[in-house]
Short mmCIF file of C-alpha atoms and ligand atoms in Angstrom, two decimals:
data_model
loop_
_atom_site.label_atom_id
_atom_site.label_comp_id
_atom_site.label_asym_id
_atom_site.label_seq_id
_atom_site.Cartn_x
_atom_site.Cartn_y
_atom_site.Cartn_z
CA MET Q 187 -11.89 27.45 0.04
CA THR Q 188 -14.35 25.00 1.56
CA HIS Q 189 -13.08 22.04 3.55
CA TYR Q 190 -15.07 18.88 4.01
CA VAL Q 191 -15.25 16.03 6.47
CA VAL Q 192 -17.30 13.30 4.82
CA ARG Q 193 -18.50 10.52 7.06
CA SER Q 194 -19.98 7.84 4.84
CA VAL Q 195 -17.73 5.59 2.78
CA ASP Q 196 -18.86 2.50 0.83
CA ARG Q 197 -16.73 -0.30 2.25
CA ALA Q 198 -15.77 -3.44 0.33
CA ALA Q 199 -16.81 -6.87 1.64
CA PRO Q 200 -14.45 -8.13 4.40
CA GLU Q 201 -13.79 -11.46 2.64
CA THR Q 202 -12.71 -9.65 -0.55
CA VAL Q 203 -10.43 -7.36 1.46
CA ALA Q 204 -8.89 -10.35 3.30
CA ALA Q 205 -8.30 -12.25 0.05
CA LEU Q 206 -6.49 -9.24 -1.45
CA ARG Q 207 -4.38 -8.76 1.69
CA ASP Q 208 -3.34 -12.42 1.60
CA ALA Q 209 -2.56 -12.25 -2.13
CA GLY Q 210 -0.19 -9.32 -1.48
CA VAL Q 211 0.58 -6.05 -3.23
CA ALA Q 212 2.62 -7.45 -6.13
CA THR Q 213 0.02 -10.07 -7.04
CA ALA Q 214 -2.88 -7.64 -6.65
CA HIS Q 215 -1.07 -5.11 -8.82
CA GLU Q 216 -0.55 -7.69 -11.60
CA ALA Q 217 -4.09 -9.01 -11.24
CA ALA Q 218 -5.44 -5.46 -11.54
CA GLY Q 219 -3.68 -4.98 -14.89
CA ARG Q 220 -0.66 -3.27 -13.30
CA THR Q 221 -2.72 -0.40 -11.97
CA GLY Q 222 -3.12 1.25 -8.58
CA LEU Q 223 0.40 1.29 -7.16
CA LEU Q 224 1.58 4.16 -5.01
CA GLY Q 225 5.12 5.21 -5.93
CA PRO Q 226 8.14 3.75 -4.13
CA GLY Q 227 8.66 6.99 -2.20
CA ILE Q 228 6.26 5.50 0.35
CA GLN Q 229 7.88 2.59 2.19
CA ALA Q 230 6.94 0.08 4.88
CA ARG Q 231 8.39 1.00 8.29
CA GLN Q 232 8.21 -2.59 9.59
CA THR Q 233 8.80 -5.95 7.99
CA GLY Q 234 6.56 -8.93 7.47
CA VAL Q 235 3.26 -7.10 8.00
CA ALA Q 236 0.41 -7.02 5.47
CA VAL Q 237 -2.84 -5.10 5.89
CA ALA Q 238 -5.81 -4.26 3.71
CA GLY Q 239 -8.88 -2.16 4.34
CA SER Q 240 -11.10 0.64 3.13
CA ALA Q 241 -9.39 3.99 2.63
CA ILE Q 242 -10.25 6.89 4.87
CA THR Q 243 -8.48 9.73 3.07
CA VAL Q 244 -7.08 12.85 4.71
CA SER Q 245 -5.78 16.01 3.08
CA CYS Q 246 -3.67 18.03 5.54
CA HIS Q 247 -1.83 21.32 5.45
CA PRO Q 248 1.90 20.47 5.44
CA GLY Q 249 3.36 20.32 8.95
CA ASP Q 250 -0.13 20.25 10.49
CA ASN Q 251 -1.90 17.13 11.74
CA LEU Q 252 -5.19 18.71 12.78
CA MET Q 253 -7.14 16.86 10.10
CA ILE Q 254 -5.71 13.48 11.11
CA HIS Q 255 -7.36 14.04 14.49
CA ALA Q 256 -10.58 15.04 12.72
CA ALA Q 257 -10.42 11.88 10.60
CA VAL Q 258 -10.26 9.50 13.56
CA GLU Q 259 -13.92 10.24 14.26
CA VAL Q 260 -15.08 8.80 10.93
CA CYS Q 261 -12.93 5.64 11.02
CA ALA Q 262 -14.48 2.20 11.43
CA PRO Q 263 -12.93 -1.21 12.19
CA GLY Q 264 -10.89 -2.49 9.26
CA ASP Q 265 -10.18 0.91 7.73
CA VAL Q 266 -6.77 2.14 6.53
CA LEU Q 267 -5.97 5.83 7.01
CA VAL Q 268 -4.40 7.45 3.93
CA VAL Q 269 -2.86 10.84 4.71
CA THR Q 270 -1.59 13.41 2.22
CA THR Q 271 -0.44 17.03 2.42
CA THR Q 272 -1.34 19.84 0.06
CA SER Q 273 2.35 20.45 -0.69
CA PRO Q 274 5.33 18.14 -0.11
CA SER Q 275 6.31 17.60 3.55
CA THR Q 276 8.38 15.09 5.47
CA ASP Q 277 7.46 16.35 8.95
CA GLY Q 278 6.61 13.71 11.56
CA MET Q 279 2.84 14.21 11.47
CA PHE Q 280 1.94 10.79 12.85
CA GLY Q 281 3.22 8.84 15.85
CA GLU Q 282 2.22 6.45 18.58
CA LEU Q 283 -0.40 8.70 20.18
CA LEU Q 284 -2.37 9.04 16.95
CA ALA Q 285 -1.86 5.33 16.36
CA THR Q 286 -3.30 4.61 19.81
CA SER Q 287 -6.35 6.66 18.88
CA LEU Q 288 -6.74 4.74 15.60
CA VAL Q 289 -6.36 1.36 17.31
CA ALA Q 290 -9.28 2.33 19.57
CA ARG Q 291 -11.32 2.65 16.36
CA GLY Q 292 -10.12 -0.63 14.86
CA VAL Q 293 -8.02 0.97 12.10
CA VAL Q 294 -5.49 -1.55 10.74
CA GLY Q 295 -2.74 0.76 9.44
CA THR Q 296 -1.71 4.19 8.17
CA VAL Q 297 -0.29 5.17 4.80
CA ILE Q 298 1.13 8.70 4.85
CA ASP Q 299 2.74 10.75 2.11
CA ALA Q 300 4.76 12.63 4.76
CA GLY Q 301 6.78 11.71 7.85
CA VAL Q 302 6.14 9.49 10.87
CA ARG Q 303 7.88 9.46 14.25
CA ASP Q 304 7.88 7.32 17.42
CA LEU Q 305 8.89 4.38 15.27
CA ALA Q 306 10.01 2.21 18.20
CA GLY Q 307 6.69 2.84 19.92
CA LEU Q 308 4.72 2.09 16.76
CA ARG Q 309 6.61 -1.18 16.29
CA ALA Q 310 6.17 -2.11 19.96
CA MET Q 311 2.41 -1.62 19.74
CA GLY Q 312 2.28 -3.48 16.42
CA PHE Q 313 0.68 -0.64 14.48
CA PRO Q 314 1.95 -0.73 10.88
CA VAL Q 315 2.80 2.43 8.93
CA TRP Q 316 3.92 3.16 5.38
CA SER Q 317 5.46 6.62 4.97
CA ARG Q 318 7.60 8.86 2.81
CA ALA Q 319 9.96 9.64 5.70
CA VAL Q 320 10.83 8.99 9.29
CA HIS Q 321 11.36 12.38 10.91
CA ALA Q 322 11.01 13.55 14.51
CA GLN Q 323 10.08 17.06 13.32
CA GLY Q 324 7.00 18.15 15.27
CA THR Q 325 3.85 19.51 13.68
CA VAL Q 326 1.04 21.85 14.75
CA LYS Q 327 -2.73 21.48 14.92
CA ALA Q 328 -3.94 24.68 13.31
CA SER Q 329 -5.05 24.53 9.68
CA PRO Q 330 -8.16 23.20 8.00
CA GLY Q 331 -8.16 20.37 5.48
CA SER Q 332 -10.53 17.65 4.30
CA VAL Q 333 -11.44 14.07 5.19
CA ASN Q 334 -12.78 11.56 2.67
CA VAL Q 335 -12.17 13.51 -0.49
CA PRO Q 336 -10.09 12.17 -3.40
CA VAL Q 337 -6.35 12.56 -2.66
CA VAL Q 338 -3.10 11.80 -4.48
CA ALA Q 339 -0.52 9.82 -2.47
CA ALA Q 340 2.90 9.12 -4.02
CA GLY Q 341 1.46 9.93 -7.44
CA GLN Q 342 -1.56 7.65 -7.14
CA LEU Q 343 -5.17 8.84 -6.94
CA VAL Q 344 -6.86 7.34 -3.86
CA ASN Q 345 -10.61 7.70 -3.45
CA PRO Q 346 -12.37 7.30 -0.11
CA GLY Q 347 -13.48 3.68 0.21
CA ASP Q 348 -10.82 2.32 -2.18
CA ILE Q 349 -9.38 -1.00 -1.08
CA VAL Q 350 -5.86 -0.24 0.13
CA ILE Q 351 -3.42 -3.15 0.39
CA ALA Q 352 -0.01 -2.60 1.98
CA ASP Q 353 2.88 -4.96 2.68
CA ASP Q 354 6.67 -5.10 2.46
CA ASP Q 355 6.49 -4.35 -1.30
CA GLY Q 356 4.58 -1.08 -0.94
CA VAL Q 357 0.99 0.07 -1.25
CA ILE Q 358 -1.78 -0.28 -3.83
CA ALA Q 359 -5.23 1.33 -3.98
CA LEU Q 360 -8.03 -0.30 -5.99
CA PRO Q 361 -11.60 0.86 -6.62
CA ALA Q 362 -13.86 -1.05 -4.21
CA ALA Q 363 -16.09 -2.21 -7.08
CA SER Q 364 -13.14 -3.95 -8.75
CA GLY Q 365 -12.33 -5.95 -5.59
CA PRO Q 366 -14.14 -9.25 -6.34
CA ALA Q 367 -12.80 -9.49 -9.93
CA VAL Q 368 -9.23 -8.63 -8.83
CA ALA Q 369 -9.45 -11.15 -5.96
CA ALA Q 370 -10.54 -13.86 -8.44
CA ALA Q 371 -7.68 -12.94 -10.79
CA CYS Q 372 -5.29 -13.09 -7.81
CA ALA Q 373 -6.43 -16.63 -6.96
CA GLU Q 374 -5.84 -17.72 -10.56
CA ARG Q 375 -2.41 -16.11 -10.59
CA LEU Q 376 -1.37 -17.65 -7.26
CA ALA Q 377 -2.38 -21.14 -8.48
CA ASN Q 378 -0.41 -20.61 -11.69
CA GLU Q 379 2.66 -19.42 -9.74
CA ALA Q 380 2.47 -22.47 -7.44
CA GLY Q 381 2.91 -24.67 -10.52
CA LYS Q 382 5.83 -22.59 -11.78
CA ARG Q 383 7.47 -22.58 -8.35
CA ALA Q 384 7.42 -26.39 -8.22
CA ARG Q 385 8.98 -26.63 -11.70
CA LEU Q 386 11.72 -24.06 -10.89
CA ALA Q 387 12.44 -25.81 -7.57
CA SER Q 388 12.95 -29.08 -9.44
CA GLY Q 389 15.69 -27.39 -11.51
CA GLU Q 390 13.73 -26.62 -14.70
CA LEU Q 391 15.03 -23.42 -16.25
CA GLY Q 392 12.96 -20.31 -16.80
CA VAL Q 393 14.18 -20.11 -20.39
CA ASP Q 394 12.56 -23.53 -21.03
CA MET Q 395 9.48 -23.10 -18.86
CA TYR Q 396 8.64 -19.78 -20.52
CA GLY Q 397 9.74 -20.98 -24.00
CA LEU Q 398 12.35 -18.22 -24.24
CA ARG Q 399 15.04 -20.06 -26.24
CA PRO Q 400 13.68 -19.00 -29.66
CA LEU Q 401 13.63 -15.39 -28.46
CA LEU Q 402 17.23 -15.60 -27.21
CA ASP Q 403 18.23 -17.06 -30.60
CA LYS Q 404 16.32 -14.39 -32.49
CA LEU Q 405 18.01 -11.68 -30.41
CA GLY Q 406 21.40 -13.16 -31.26
CA VAL Q 407 22.28 -14.25 -27.72
CA VAL Q 408 25.04 -16.85 -27.96
CA TYR Q 409 25.78 -19.24 -25.12
CA VAL Q 410 29.57 -19.55 -24.97
CA ASP Q 411 29.44 -22.07 -22.16
CA ARG Q 412 26.63 -23.85 -20.39
CA LEU Q 413 26.63 -25.54 -17.04
CA PRO Q 414 25.10 -28.99 -17.14
CA CYS Q 415 21.63 -29.17 -15.62
CA PRO Q 416 21.68 -30.39 -12.02
O1 OAA A 153 1.30 14.10 18.30
C1 OAA A 153 1.84 14.35 17.23
O2 OAA A 153 1.93 15.45 16.74
C2 OAA A 153 2.41 13.20 16.45
C3 OAA A 153 2.94 12.21 17.39
O3 OAA A 153 4.08 12.29 17.83
C4 OAA A 153 2.03 11.18 17.91
O4 OAA A 153 0.95 10.96 17.34
O5 OAA A 153 2.41 10.53 18.90
MG1 MG A 154 4.41 11.17 19.68
#
């Protein structure tokens, strides 16, 4: 089998990437027609941190982080490293030393469908990770793999150069070409939600705001008691 390390990735415009990061994973997911989400098996390992950037993808042998080291060489500022293994693994393939190497390249975060370790160190240095597991299990540097080939992370296809957005809600990967349209749809959605938020804060009920009373009636939902509106 041939293994590849591909250097060139088409990167999305920084202002599009920043707009998607600020919109957040849930909004971007809705704005993209509910596409792109990685499964919930990959979780944030810190709170209150959002990143977005171009995917540098890595396919590793399970329990072997050789290709993560190989990938560092092709990373550019603003990238997000997306690491997968060729069969399921929760070994701690990534920790604060690899993070230190990525920071030197300007990488903004790592998404890994495997384990991470050195969590206290990663948090102390402010390097955000999203992973399937936290596990101190050590790994070797021995087997070939590929960098910047299509990979599947938590059930989601991720292509090199995809815009990856990650926050407390999880991770989404979007084709770079869709970025401007999704960012515009995010802005529309955020403006719409600001209006709804103000109405809900004033005490208006969702059943009225969304016009759901006829549906409740049609479904035979009977209010036995109602609290008076505040
Ligand atoms: O070195 C490793 O194998 C993973 C790790 O702990 C680190 O990157 O600090
Ligand atoms: Mg370590």
